[in-house]
Amino acid sequence: MTQTLTGTIDPRTGRRAGASIGLYLLLAVAGLVVVTPALLALPDPESTTWISLGLSTLALGAAGLVLLPRSRLRVATVLLSLVMGASFGAGGASALNQVALDLRMDEQLTRPFAEEIVLLIGAISALLVVRNRLRGPLDGLVIGFGVGTGLAVMQIVLSSAGPPEAASVGVVAIWQVLSGLATQAVPGAILGATIAYVLVARGRRWDVVIAGLAAPLVLRLGWEASLLVLSGRRAVPVVVLLIAVAIALLLITRRVATRFEAREAASVRPAARG
């Protein structure tokens, strides 16, 4: 180990940090390789498209400020997760969906699994970069939400080839926000909190881990199933219910994470006094 003015530093810590940053950069660049050609092929966006995208992005950001613990919101951390979601998240989901199409699999069924996989990998990568400063699942909640939001915003951009009617810009933006929250941002937040729990917990409860991994997928499958079976106004009550369930799951996850961190802090303090 190396002696410094502030103590000793384990060389393995530096190697792990370097490997984590390398993994993050590798995934981000790989995602950009997939996403960039699709972005270049898009037509020049019209003003209504820009308005819809801007409204959706601002609304998702506002939702994050309301639903997430502000004490854990750091510009560097948020940017780290947004970039991962917009690059690897979007690129990875696109690549997996293309593989499913080539195998003639049902897109309605495979898309939730593809996005769950990229959200999980993206959140793990971003969390490993900040692992030495990771305080608990609340940090994972923020990072996972950021990864999901980055994915949602990039998918909005990639689907903007056909601009909405001026009269329906607000409706399109509302739909994009609701869809982004229920299928990307909230699932990403729950997955991020679950991964952070695995990284920091000394005695893990695997039932909690399984629930944290399964809840986002069940939510997403419920969303896809409702849109597949219902259409038009008939789908509105189900969509509203699913949004309420998604927000409830996020708030429950935040509450559980807060209690876990409080218990961990309380268990460390007596040991420190001893």
mmCIF file with all atom_site columns, C-alpha atoms in Angstrom, residues 18 21 23 26 31-32 57 78 87 97 101 104 110 116 119 125 137 153 156 229 240 272:
data_model
loop_
_atom_site.group_PDB
_atom_site.id
_atom_site.type_symbol
_atom_site.label_atom_id
_atom_site.label_alt_id
_atom_site.label_comp_id
_atom_site.label_asym_id
_atom_site.label_entity_id
_atom_site.label_seq_id
_atom_site.pdbx_PDB_ins_code
_atom_site.Cartn_x
_atom_site.Cartn_y
_atom_site.Cartn_z
_atom_site.occupancy
_atom_site.B_iso_or_equiv
_atom_site.pdbx_formal_charge
_atom_site.auth_seq_id
_atom_site.auth_comp_id
_atom_site.auth_asym_id
_atom_site.auth_atom_id
_atom_site.pdbx_PDB_model_num
ATOM 1  C CA . GLY A 1 18  ? -9.608  2.612   -13.661 1.00 0.00 ? 18  GLY A CA 1
ATOM 2  C CA . ILE A 1 21  ? -14.085 4.064   -15.917 1.00 0.00 ? 21  ILE A CA 1
ATOM 3  C CA . LEU A 1 23  ? -15.973 -0.174  -18.778 1.00 0.00 ? 23  LEU A CA 1
ATOM 4  C CA . LEU A 1 26  ? -16.412 1.274   -23.617 1.00 0.00 ? 26  LEU A CA 1
ATOM 5  C CA . GLY A 1 31  ? -23.732 2.872   -27.789 1.00 0.00 ? 31  GLY A CA 1
ATOM 6  C CA . LEU A 1 32  ? -22.740 5.959   -29.745 1.00 0.00 ? 32  LEU A CA 1
ATOM 7  C CA . THR A 1 57  ? -37.210 16.716  -21.277 1.00 0.00 ? 57  THR A CA 1
ATOM 8  C CA . VAL A 1 78  ? -26.563 13.136  -13.130 1.00 0.00 ? 78  VAL A CA 1
ATOM 9  C CA . SER A 1 87  ? -25.594 6.352   -25.517 1.00 0.00 ? 87  SER A CA 1
ATOM 10 C CA . ASN A 1 97  ? -34.429 -5.196  -30.650 1.00 0.00 ? 97  ASN A CA 1
ATOM 11 C CA . LEU A 1 101 ? -36.503 -8.830  -35.236 1.00 0.00 ? 101 LEU A CA 1
ATOM 12 C CA . ARG A 1 104 ? -38.639 -13.063 -35.957 1.00 0.00 ? 104 ARG A CA 1
ATOM 13 C CA . THR A 1 110 ? -38.895 -8.667  -26.439 1.00 0.00 ? 110 THR A CA 1
ATOM 14 C CA . GLU A 1 116 ? -34.461 -4.009  -18.749 1.00 0.00 ? 116 GLU A CA 1
ATOM 15 C CA . LEU A 1 119 ? -30.919 -0.301  -17.951 1.00 0.00 ? 119 LEU A CA 1
ATOM 16 C CA . SER A 1 125 ? -21.518 0.701   -15.108 1.00 0.00 ? 125 SER A CA 1
ATOM 17 C CA . PRO A 1 137 ? -29.278 2.784   -2.434  1.00 0.00 ? 137 PRO A CA 1
ATOM 18 C CA . VAL A 1 153 ? -34.984 11.287  -24.157 1.00 0.00 ? 153 VAL A CA 1
ATOM 19 C CA . ILE A 1 156 ? -37.876 10.514  -28.204 1.00 0.00 ? 156 ILE A CA 1
ATOM 20 C CA . VAL A 1 229 ? -55.047 -5.185  -25.731 1.00 0.00 ? 229 VAL A CA 1
ATOM 21 C CA . VAL A 1 240 ? -53.146 6.369   -15.515 1.00 0.00 ? 240 VAL A CA 1
ATOM 22 C CA . ALA A 1 272 ? -16.819 3.695   15.743  1.00 0.00 ? 272 ALA A CA 1
#
